[in-house]
Coordinates of C-alpha atoms in Angstrom, one line a residue:
Chain B
M1 CA 86.1 -1.5 -86.3
S2 CA 88.6 0.2 -83.9
E3 CA 87.7 1.1 -80.4
A4 CA 86.2 4.6 -79.8
R5 CA 89.0 6.9 -78.8
I6 CA 86.9 9.4 -76.8
I7 CA 87.5 8.4 -73.2
P8 CA 85.0 9.9 -70.8
G9 CA 86.1 11.8 -67.8
F10 CA 84.7 11.0 -64.3
P11 CA 82.0 13.6 -63.5
A12 CA 83.3 16.6 -61.6
V13 CA 80.6 16.3 -59.0
G14 CA 81.6 12.8 -58.2
A15 CA 85.2 13.7 -58.0
A16 CA 84.3 16.6 -55.6
A17 CA 82.3 14.2 -53.4
L18 CA 85.3 11.8 -53.3
R19 CA 87.5 14.7 -52.2
L20 CA 85.5 14.7 -49.0
A21 CA 85.0 11.0 -48.6
P22 CA 87.0 9.1 -45.9
M23 CA 89.6 6.7 -47.4
A24 CA 89.1 4.0 -44.7
P25 CA 85.8 2.5 -46.1
L26 CA 87.2 2.6 -49.7
S27 CA 90.4 0.8 -48.5
L28 CA 88.3 -1.8 -46.7
L29 CA 86.4 -2.4 -49.9
G30 CA 89.7 -2.5 -51.9
A31 CA 91.1 -5.0 -49.4
R32 CA 88.1 -7.3 -49.8
L33 CA 88.2 -7.0 -53.6
A34 CA 91.9 -7.8 -53.8
K35 CA 91.4 -10.8 -51.5
N36 CA 88.6 -12.1 -53.6
L37 CA 90.5 -11.5 -56.9
G38 CA 93.4 -13.5 -55.5
R39 CA 91.1 -16.4 -54.5
R40 CA 89.2 -16.4 -57.8
H41 CA 92.1 -15.7 -60.2
P42 CA 95.1 -17.6 -58.9
S43 CA 96.7 -17.7 -62.3
L44 CA 97.1 -13.9 -62.2
F45 CA 100.0 -14.4 -59.8
T46 CA 101.6 -17.2 -61.9
R47 CA 101.6 -14.8 -64.8
L48 CA 103.0 -11.9 -62.7
G49 CA 105.8 -14.1 -61.4
D50 CA 108.4 -12.0 -59.5
Q51 CA 106.6 -8.8 -60.4
A52 CA 104.0 -9.7 -57.7
E53 CA 106.4 -8.4 -55.2
K54 CA 106.2 -4.8 -56.6
I55 CA 104.0 -1.9 -55.4
F56 CA 101.9 -0.5 -58.2
L57 CA 100.4 3.0 -57.9
I58 CA 97.1 3.1 -59.9
D59 CA 96.5 6.8 -60.5
P60 CA 93.1 7.8 -61.9
S61 CA 93.9 11.3 -63.1
D62 CA 90.2 12.4 -62.8
L63 CA 89.9 11.4 -59.2
P64 CA 91.3 13.0 -56.1
L65 CA 92.8 9.7 -54.9
V66 CA 95.1 7.0 -56.0
F67 CA 95.3 3.2 -55.3
R68 CA 98.3 1.3 -54.0
L69 CA 98.2 -2.2 -55.3
A70 CA 100.4 -4.9 -53.8
P71 CA 99.5 -8.1 -55.7
R72 CA 101.1 -10.5 -53.3
P73 CA 99.9 -14.1 -53.9
V74 CA 99.3 -14.8 -50.2
A75 CA 97.8 -11.5 -49.1
P76 CA 97.1 -9.1 -52.0
R77 CA 96.3 -5.6 -51.0
L78 CA 94.5 -2.6 -52.6
E79 CA 94.5 0.6 -50.6
A80 CA 92.9 4.0 -51.4
V81 CA 95.0 7.0 -50.4
R82 CA 95.1 10.7 -51.1
R83 CA 97.4 11.5 -54.0
D84 CA 99.8 13.5 -51.8
R85 CA 100.1 10.5 -49.5
A86 CA 100.9 8.0 -52.3
G87 CA 104.2 7.0 -50.6
R88 CA 106.9 4.9 -52.4
W89 CA 106.0 2.7 -55.4
D90 CA 107.8 0.7 -58.0
A91 CA 105.5 1.5 -61.0
R92 CA 102.8 4.1 -61.7
I93 CA 100.0 3.7 -64.1
A94 CA 98.0 6.9 -64.7
G95 CA 95.0 7.8 -66.8
P96 CA 91.3 8.6 -66.7
L97 CA 89.4 6.1 -64.5
A98 CA 87.4 5.0 -67.6
A99 CA 90.7 4.1 -69.4
L100 CA 92.0 2.1 -66.4
L101 CA 88.8 0.2 -65.9
G102 CA 88.5 -0.2 -69.7
L103 CA 91.9 -2.0 -69.6
V104 CA 90.6 -4.4 -66.9
H105 CA 87.4 -5.1 -68.9
G106 CA 89.2 -5.6 -72.2
V107 CA 87.5 -2.5 -73.8
Y108 CA 90.8 -0.7 -74.5
D109 CA 94.2 -1.8 -75.7
G110 CA 97.0 -0.6 -73.4
D111 CA 99.5 0.0 -76.1
A112 CA 97.0 2.1 -78.1
L113 CA 96.2 4.2 -74.9
F114 CA 100.0 4.6 -74.5
F115 CA 100.5 5.7 -78.1
S116 CA 97.7 8.3 -77.8
R117 CA 99.1 9.5 -74.5
D118 CA 95.9 8.6 -72.7
L119 CA 97.9 6.4 -70.4
V120 CA 101.1 7.3 -68.6
I121 CA 103.5 4.8 -67.1
E122 CA 106.4 5.5 -64.9
G123 CA 109.0 3.5 -63.0
D124 CA 109.4 -0.3 -63.5
T125 CA 108.2 -0.9 -67.1
E126 CA 108.7 -4.6 -66.8
A127 CA 106.3 -4.7 -63.8
V128 CA 103.7 -2.6 -65.7
L129 CA 103.8 -4.9 -68.7
A130 CA 103.5 -8.0 -66.5
L131 CA 100.5 -6.6 -64.7
R132 CA 98.8 -5.5 -67.9
N133 CA 99.3 -8.9 -69.5
A134 CA 98.2 -10.8 -66.3
I135 CA 95.0 -8.8 -65.9
D136 CA 94.2 -9.0 -69.6
N137 CA 94.3 -12.7 -69.5
E138 CA 91.9 -13.0 -66.5
E139 CA 88.9 -11.5 -68.3
I140 CA 87.9 -9.8 -65.1
D141 CA 84.4 -8.4 -64.6
L142 CA 84.4 -6.0 -61.6
A143 CA 80.7 -6.4 -61.2
A144 CA 81.1 -10.1 -60.8
E145 CA 84.0 -9.6 -58.4
A146 CA 81.9 -7.2 -56.4
A147 CA 79.1 -9.8 -56.2
A148 CA 81.5 -12.5 -55.1
M149 CA 82.4 -10.3 -52.1
F150 CA 79.0 -11.4 -50.6
G151 CA 80.3 -14.9 -50.2
P152 CA 77.5 -17.5 -50.0
L153 CA 75.0 -14.8 -50.9
E154 CA 76.7 -14.1 -54.2
F155 CA 73.8 -15.5 -56.2
V156 CA 71.4 -13.1 -54.4
A157 CA 73.7 -10.1 -54.8
A158 CA 74.7 -10.7 -58.5
A159 CA 71.6 -9.1 -60.1
P160 CA 71.4 -5.9 -57.8
V161 CA 75.2 -5.4 -58.1
R162 CA 75.0 -5.6 -61.9
L163 CA 72.0 -3.2 -61.9
L164 CA 74.0 -0.8 -59.7
A165 CA 77.0 -1.1 -62.0
A166 CA 74.9 -0.4 -65.1
L167 CA 73.4 2.7 -63.4
G168 CA 76.8 3.8 -62.2
S169 CA 78.2 3.3 -65.7
E170 CA 75.4 5.3 -67.3
W171 CA 75.9 8.2 -64.9
S172 CA 79.7 8.3 -64.9
G173 CA 80.5 7.1 -68.5
V174 CA 82.9 4.6 -66.9
A175 CA 82.5 0.9 -67.7
L176 CA 82.0 -0.7 -64.2
A177 CA 81.3 -4.1 -65.7
R178 CA 82.1 -6.1 -68.8
T179 CA 79.6 -5.7 -71.6
P180 CA 77.9 -8.9 -72.8
R181 CA 80.2 -9.1 -75.9
Q182 CA 83.2 -9.0 -73.5
R183 CA 81.9 -11.7 -71.2
P184 CA 82.7 -15.3 -72.0
V185 CA 80.0 -17.1 -73.9
Chain X
M1 CA 83.5 -16.8 -105.3
R2 CA 87.3 -16.3 -105.0
E3 CA 89.5 -18.6 -103.0
K4 CA 89.7 -17.4 -99.4
L5 CA 93.0 -16.4 -98.0
E6 CA 94.0 -17.8 -94.6
L7 CA 94.0 -15.3 -91.8
V8 CA 96.9 -15.9 -89.3
C9 CA 96.3 -14.0 -86.0
P10 CA 98.5 -13.4 -83.0
A11 CA 97.8 -14.4 -79.4
G12 CA 99.9 -13.6 -76.4
T13 CA 97.6 -15.1 -73.8
P14 CA 94.9 -17.8 -73.7
A15 CA 92.3 -15.0 -73.4
A16 CA 93.6 -13.3 -76.6
F17 CA 93.7 -16.7 -78.2
R18 CA 90.0 -17.3 -77.6
A19 CA 89.2 -13.8 -78.6
A20 CA 91.0 -14.2 -81.9
I21 CA 89.2 -17.4 -82.8
D22 CA 85.8 -16.1 -81.7
A23 CA 86.5 -13.0 -83.9
G24 CA 87.1 -15.2 -87.0
A25 CA 90.8 -16.2 -87.1
H26 CA 91.5 -19.2 -89.3
T27 CA 94.9 -19.8 -87.6
I28 CA 96.6 -18.6 -84.4
S29 CA 100.3 -18.0 -84.0
C30 CA 101.6 -18.1 -80.4
G31 CA 104.6 -19.1 -78.3
F32 CA 105.8 -20.7 -75.1
N33 CA 106.5 -18.4 -72.2
D34 CA 110.3 -18.4 -72.6
E35 CA 113.1 -17.1 -74.8
T36 CA 112.3 -19.6 -77.6
N37 CA 110.0 -17.1 -79.3
A38 CA 110.4 -13.5 -80.5
R39 CA 107.8 -12.0 -78.2
N40 CA 109.3 -13.0 -74.8
F41 CA 107.8 -10.2 -72.7
P42 CA 106.8 -10.4 -69.0
G43 CA 103.4 -11.9 -68.3
L44 CA 103.0 -13.0 -71.9
N45 CA 102.7 -16.3 -73.7
F46 CA 101.7 -19.9 -72.8
S47 CA 102.7 -22.5 -70.3
R48 CA 102.7 -26.1 -71.7
E49 CA 99.3 -26.7 -70.0
E50 CA 97.8 -23.5 -71.4
M51 CA 99.1 -24.4 -74.8
A52 CA 97.5 -27.8 -74.6
Q53 CA 94.1 -26.4 -73.6
S54 CA 94.3 -23.7 -76.3
I55 CA 95.1 -26.1 -79.0
K56 CA 92.1 -28.2 -78.0
Y57 CA 89.9 -25.0 -78.1
A58 CA 91.2 -24.1 -81.6
H59 CA 90.6 -27.6 -83.0
R60 CA 87.1 -27.7 -81.5
K61 CA 86.4 -24.5 -83.6
D62 CA 88.2 -25.8 -86.7
A63 CA 91.0 -23.4 -86.3
K64 CA 94.7 -24.2 -86.6
V65 CA 97.6 -23.4 -84.3
L66 CA 101.2 -22.4 -85.2
I67 CA 103.7 -22.4 -82.4
A68 CA 106.6 -19.9 -83.0
I69 CA 109.9 -21.2 -81.9
N70 CA 111.6 -18.6 -83.9
T71 CA 114.6 -17.3 -82.0
F72 CA 118.1 -18.6 -82.5
P73 CA 119.4 -21.0 -79.9
R74 CA 122.2 -19.8 -77.8
A75 CA 125.4 -21.7 -77.9
G76 CA 125.3 -24.4 -75.2
A77 CA 121.5 -24.1 -74.7
F78 CA 120.1 -25.9 -77.8
S79 CA 118.1 -28.3 -75.6
R80 CA 115.7 -25.5 -74.5
W81 CA 114.8 -25.0 -78.2
S82 CA 114.7 -28.6 -79.2
Q83 CA 112.5 -29.4 -76.1
A84 CA 110.1 -26.6 -77.3
V85 CA 109.9 -28.4 -80.7
D86 CA 109.3 -31.8 -79.0
D87 CA 106.6 -30.3 -76.8
A88 CA 104.9 -28.5 -79.7
A89 CA 104.7 -31.8 -81.6
R90 CA 103.5 -33.7 -78.5
L91 CA 100.8 -31.1 -77.8
G92 CA 99.4 -31.5 -81.3
T93 CA 100.3 -28.2 -83.0
D94 CA 99.4 -27.9 -86.6
A95 CA 102.9 -26.5 -87.4
V96 CA 105.9 -24.9 -85.8
I97 CA 107.5 -21.7 -87.1
L98 CA 111.3 -22.0 -87.0
A99 CA 114.2 -19.8 -88.2
D100 CA 117.4 -21.5 -87.1
L101 CA 119.0 -24.0 -89.5
G102 CA 120.1 -26.4 -86.7
L103 CA 116.6 -26.4 -85.2
L104 CA 115.0 -26.9 -88.7
D105 CA 117.4 -29.9 -89.1
Y106 CA 116.5 -31.3 -85.7
A107 CA 112.7 -30.9 -86.3
S108 CA 112.8 -32.4 -89.8
H109 CA 114.6 -35.5 -88.5
R110 CA 113.0 -36.0 -85.1
H111 CA 109.5 -35.2 -86.2
P112 CA 109.2 -36.0 -89.9
T113 CA 105.4 -35.5 -90.0
L114 CA 105.5 -32.2 -88.2
R115 CA 104.6 -29.3 -90.6
L116 CA 107.4 -26.7 -90.7
H117 CA 107.0 -23.1 -91.5
L118 CA 110.0 -20.8 -92.0
S119 CA 109.8 -17.7 -89.7
V120 CA 110.3 -14.2 -91.0
Q121 CA 113.3 -14.2 -88.7
A122 CA 115.1 -16.4 -91.3
A123 CA 114.8 -13.5 -93.7
A124 CA 114.4 -15.7 -96.8
A125 CA 113.8 -13.1 -99.4
N126 CA 114.4 -14.8 -102.7
A127 CA 113.3 -18.0 -104.5
D128 CA 116.7 -19.8 -104.2
A129 CA 116.9 -19.3 -100.5
I130 CA 113.2 -20.5 -100.0
E131 CA 113.8 -23.6 -102.2
F132 CA 116.9 -24.4 -100.1
Y133 CA 114.8 -24.5 -97.0
A134 CA 112.0 -26.5 -98.8
K135 CA 114.4 -29.1 -100.2
S136 CA 116.7 -29.4 -97.2
F137 CA 114.1 -29.6 -94.4
G138 CA 110.7 -30.0 -96.0
V139 CA 109.6 -26.5 -95.1
R140 CA 106.0 -26.1 -96.3
R141 CA 105.4 -22.4 -95.9
V142 CA 107.6 -19.3 -95.7
V143 CA 106.8 -16.1 -93.9
L144 CA 108.3 -13.4 -96.2
P145 CA 110.3 -10.5 -94.8
R146 CA 108.6 -7.1 -94.9
V147 CA 111.0 -5.8 -97.5
L148 CA 109.4 -7.0 -100.6
S149 CA 107.1 -5.3 -103.1
V150 CA 104.0 -7.0 -104.4
P151 CA 105.5 -7.7 -107.8
E152 CA 108.6 -9.2 -106.1
I153 CA 106.3 -11.5 -104.0
A154 CA 104.5 -12.5 -107.2
A155 CA 107.9 -13.2 -108.9
I156 CA 109.0 -15.4 -105.9
N157 CA 105.7 -17.3 -105.9
R158 CA 106.1 -18.2 -109.5
K159 CA 109.4 -19.9 -108.8
I160 CA 108.9 -21.8 -105.5
S161 CA 107.2 -25.0 -104.6
V162 CA 105.8 -24.0 -101.1
E163 CA 103.2 -21.6 -99.7
T164 CA 104.0 -18.0 -98.7
E165 CA 102.6 -16.0 -95.8
V166 CA 102.9 -12.2 -95.7
F167 CA 102.3 -9.6 -93.0
I168 CA 99.1 -7.6 -93.5
F169 CA 98.9 -5.5 -90.3
G170 CA 100.9 -4.4 -87.3
G171 CA 104.4 -3.2 -86.2
L172 CA 107.1 -2.8 -88.8
C173 CA 110.9 -3.5 -88.5
V174 CA 113.3 -1.5 -90.6
M175 CA 115.8 -4.3 -90.9
A176 CA 115.5 -7.5 -92.7
E177 CA 114.3 -9.6 -89.8
G178 CA 116.7 -11.6 -87.8
R179 CA 119.6 -9.3 -88.6
C180 CA 119.0 -6.3 -86.4
S181 CA 121.4 -5.5 -83.5
L182 CA 120.1 -2.1 -82.5
S183 CA 118.3 -3.4 -79.3
S184 CA 121.3 -5.7 -78.5
Y185 CA 123.6 -2.7 -78.7
A186 CA 121.6 -0.7 -76.2
T187 CA 120.6 -3.4 -73.8
G188 CA 123.0 -6.3 -74.1
K189 CA 120.1 -8.6 -74.8
S190 CA 119.5 -9.9 -78.3
P191 CA 116.0 -9.9 -79.7
N192 CA 117.0 -12.8 -82.0
M193 CA 118.2 -15.0 -79.1
N194 CA 116.5 -13.7 -75.9
G195 CA 113.3 -13.0 -77.8
A196 CA 112.6 -9.4 -76.9
C197 CA 113.3 -6.2 -78.8
S198 CA 113.7 -3.4 -76.3
P199 CA 113.2 -5.6 -73.2
A200 CA 110.9 -3.9 -70.7
S201 CA 113.5 -4.3 -68.0
H202 CA 115.7 -1.7 -69.9
V203 CA 112.9 0.7 -70.8
E204 CA 112.2 3.9 -68.8
Y205 CA 109.6 6.6 -69.4
R206 CA 109.7 10.0 -67.7
E207 CA 107.8 13.2 -68.1
E208 CA 110.3 16.0 -68.4
A209 CA 109.3 19.6 -69.1
G210 CA 106.0 18.5 -70.6
E211 CA 107.6 16.0 -72.9
L212 CA 107.5 12.2 -72.6
V213 CA 111.1 11.0 -72.7
S214 CA 111.7 7.3 -73.6
R215 CA 115.0 5.7 -72.6
L216 CA 116.4 2.4 -73.6
G217 CA 119.4 1.0 -71.7
G218 CA 120.0 4.5 -70.4
F219 CA 120.0 6.1 -73.9
A220 CA 117.3 8.8 -74.5
I221 CA 115.8 7.7 -77.8
H222 CA 112.7 9.7 -78.1
R223 CA 111.0 12.9 -76.8
S224 CA 107.3 13.2 -77.5
A225 CA 105.8 16.7 -77.1
A226 CA 102.6 17.1 -75.1
G227 CA 99.7 15.6 -77.1
A228 CA 101.9 14.0 -79.8
A229 CA 101.6 10.3 -80.4
A230 CA 104.2 8.1 -78.5
P231 CA 106.1 5.3 -80.3
Y232 CA 107.3 2.0 -79.0
P233 CA 110.7 2.5 -77.2
T234 CA 112.7 0.9 -80.1
L235 CA 115.9 2.4 -81.4
C236 CA 114.6 2.0 -85.0
K237 CA 111.7 4.4 -84.3
G238 CA 113.9 6.8 -82.2
C239 CA 114.5 10.5 -82.9
F240 CA 118.2 11.4 -83.3
E241 CA 120.4 14.2 -84.6
A242 CA 122.6 13.5 -87.6
G243 CA 124.4 16.5 -88.9
D244 CA 121.8 19.2 -89.3
Y245 CA 118.9 16.8 -89.4
R246 CA 116.9 16.0 -86.3
G247 CA 114.2 13.3 -86.6
H248 CA 113.5 9.7 -87.3
V249 CA 116.8 8.7 -88.8
F250 CA 115.9 5.0 -89.3
E251 CA 112.1 4.8 -89.6
D252 CA 109.0 6.8 -88.8
P253 CA 106.8 5.3 -86.1
A254 CA 104.1 4.0 -88.3
S255 CA 102.4 0.6 -88.6
L256 CA 101.7 -1.6 -91.6
D257 CA 98.1 -1.7 -92.8
A258 CA 97.9 -3.4 -96.2
A259 CA 94.1 -4.1 -96.2
S260 CA 93.7 -2.2 -99.5
L261 CA 96.3 -4.6 -101.1
I262 CA 94.5 -7.8 -100.2
P263 CA 93.4 -8.3 -103.9
Q264 CA 96.9 -7.7 -105.2
L265 CA 98.4 -10.1 -102.6
A266 CA 95.9 -12.8 -103.5
E267 CA 96.7 -12.2 -107.2
A268 CA 100.5 -12.5 -106.3
G269 CA 99.8 -16.1 -105.1
V270 CA 100.0 -15.5 -101.4
T271 CA 98.4 -18.2 -99.2
A272 CA 98.1 -16.6 -95.9
L273 CA 98.0 -13.1 -94.4
K274 CA 99.6 -12.5 -91.0
I275 CA 98.6 -10.0 -88.3
E276 CA 101.4 -8.9 -86.1
G277 CA 100.9 -8.3 -82.3
R278 CA 101.3 -11.2 -80.0
Q279 CA 102.4 -8.5 -77.4
R280 CA 99.1 -6.7 -77.6
S281 CA 95.9 -7.1 -75.6
R282 CA 92.8 -9.1 -76.3
A283 CA 91.0 -5.8 -77.2
Y284 CA 93.5 -5.3 -80.1
T285 CA 93.3 -8.9 -81.1
E286 CA 89.5 -8.9 -81.2
A287 CA 89.2 -5.6 -83.1
V288 CA 92.0 -6.3 -85.7
V289 CA 91.0 -9.9 -86.4
R290 CA 87.3 -9.0 -86.8
S291 CA 88.2 -6.3 -89.2
F292 CA 90.5 -8.4 -91.4
R293 CA 88.2 -11.4 -91.4
K294 CA 85.5 -9.2 -92.8
A295 CA 87.9 -7.8 -95.3
L296 CA 88.8 -11.4 -96.4
D297 CA 85.2 -12.4 -96.6
D298 CA 84.4 -9.3 -98.7
H299 CA 87.3 -10.1 -101.0
A300 CA 86.2 -13.7 -101.4
G301 CA 82.6 -12.5 -102.1
G302 CA 83.7 -10.0 -104.6
R303 CA 82.7 -7.0 -102.5
P304 CA 84.8 -3.9 -102.0
I305 CA 87.2 -3.9 -99.0
I306 CA 86.9 -1.1 -96.5
A307 CA 90.4 -0.2 -95.3
G308 CA 91.9 2.2 -92.8
Q309 CA 89.6 1.5 -89.9
L310 CA 92.2 0.6 -87.3
R311 CA 94.5 3.7 -87.1
D312 CA 93.7 4.3 -83.4
L313 CA 95.3 1.0 -82.6
T314 CA 98.6 1.6 -84.4
E315 CA 101.9 2.9 -83.3
G316 CA 102.3 6.5 -84.1
Q317 CA 98.6 6.6 -84.9
Q318 CA 99.6 6.4 -88.6
T319 CA 99.7 3.5 -91.1
T320 CA 101.7 2.7 -94.2
S321 CA 101.6 0.0 -96.9
G322 CA 105.3 -0.4 -96.2
A323 CA 107.5 -2.0 -98.9
Y324 CA 104.5 -3.5 -100.7
R325 CA 104.2 -0.2 -102.5
K326 CA 107.7 1.2 -102.9
A327 CA 106.7 4.8 -103.7
W328 CA 110.2 6.0 -103.2
R329 CA 111.4 4.1 -106.3

C-alpha cells in the first residue's frame, strides 16, 4: 500500500508560540543534536563526500523559522534562525515539518514528495540528492538521538524522551520518532 | 498452486537493501558507488565493504543479489569495469548484470562460473540477439527492453534457451535502452558511460511566477503550474514547442505499473519481474516491494491481484502499462 498523501500541517498555535520563542536555546539544542548525529552516524559523512562542505537551508514551511545545516565531518552545525535572517546557502529544502521529518524517519519518499510538489528544492541539486540519500541510509530516529544527548544517562532518558515524542507527535501530527515498523528489528 | 515468479527489487543503499528483503524481495539488484552502474547518483550505492555485508545479509535470508555493472566502459578506462566484475565475483554475488560486449567477454573468460545476466542497457529485443549473447558468453538471463508487447515477449521466450526478466513497475525510458543521447546532449555526460541520466550537478529548479521551472544543462525543459505534478528533470519527459504543438513531445511523465498483467507475463514464460528505482528511498522500496510480493503471492495462490495501489509514488502521479499493451496499434 502506498504512503498516505495527506501531510499534516504544524498546529497554528505552536507556530505562533515559536514566533515569540528565542532562537538561542533552539540553536543550542540543534548544535548538540548535530554533534551527536556526527558521532553516532559517521558513515553519513562518507556518503555525503564533498557535499558535506555545503550549507543546507532546511525550511519547514509551516514554522516561522528555518534551520541552517552545515554537515561538516569534524564539527557539524545545526542552527535555528528567523526566515528573514537565513543568510547565504547552497541548497534549500522546503516543505511542511511533517514531510521533512518524515523523510528523516523513512515515512515518505523524497521523489514522491517532489512529484506532488509537497517538497521544494532550490540551489545545488547534487548536494540535496547526496543529503537525502545519506540520511535515508542512516535510519535515524530523532527520539533516540535526543535521548543520546543525555550522554551516560541515555538509558534513563530514553523512555521519557520517547513518551514525550509520542505525545508531541499526537498533538502536532508530526512524526517525531520512527514507528516500530520503521525501527530495525 | 502456480509457479511463483521471481521478484527482483532495487536497492540504492544498504538500508533500502534490508528494507527490500524484509518486505519480501526474492532478489536485490544493486551497484557499486561509481560510474560502473546506470544509477550513479550522489550519495547512492555501495562501497565494497557495504556490498560484502549486504550480500551476507541477503544470503542469511535466502535472497539473491545481482550486481549491476551495466554501463559501457570508456575508452582507456576498461580496468575500472573489469575490477568491478572481479570484486563482484570475489564478494560472492549471485550474478552480475552486464551490457558491454567486451565486459561480457572478460567476465565469461575470467570468471567462468559467475552467472551472467544481460542488462536492459544492451537492448536485446529479439530471439536472435539473445541467443547470440547466450551462445557467445553463456548469458543465463536477459532483461528485456521496455519496448515489447506481451505477445512479442511470449514469441521471444518460445525461441530462446535462457530466462527472461521484464520490468513490472517504475520509471520508463522512451528510447530502446542504451541508445539514448538526450541527456548527453544537454549535459556532456553520458548516462550509458557515466551512469547518470540528467546528472544532478546539471539540474536546476526555480520557482518563477508560480511555476516550477526545471532546467537541465541550462536548458529550460519543463514548467509545472502551481499544484501540478512535477516530473523528473529528463529531456524525454520535457515540455516543448514543435510547430503549433506545445506539450510532451517525446513521452508523458508517467510510470510503468503492470501489476494487472502479471498473469499474462507469467503465461508468456517470463521468469522474473523487475522493479525499477535504485535511486529511490527506502520508503519507496518498502512500499513497492511489499505490494508486488503480495501480488505475486496472490497470483501463485490463484487469488485476484489488486493493482493500482502505488500511484502516489510514481512520476507524474500517473501510471501506464507501457508497451506491454500497445493500445495505439
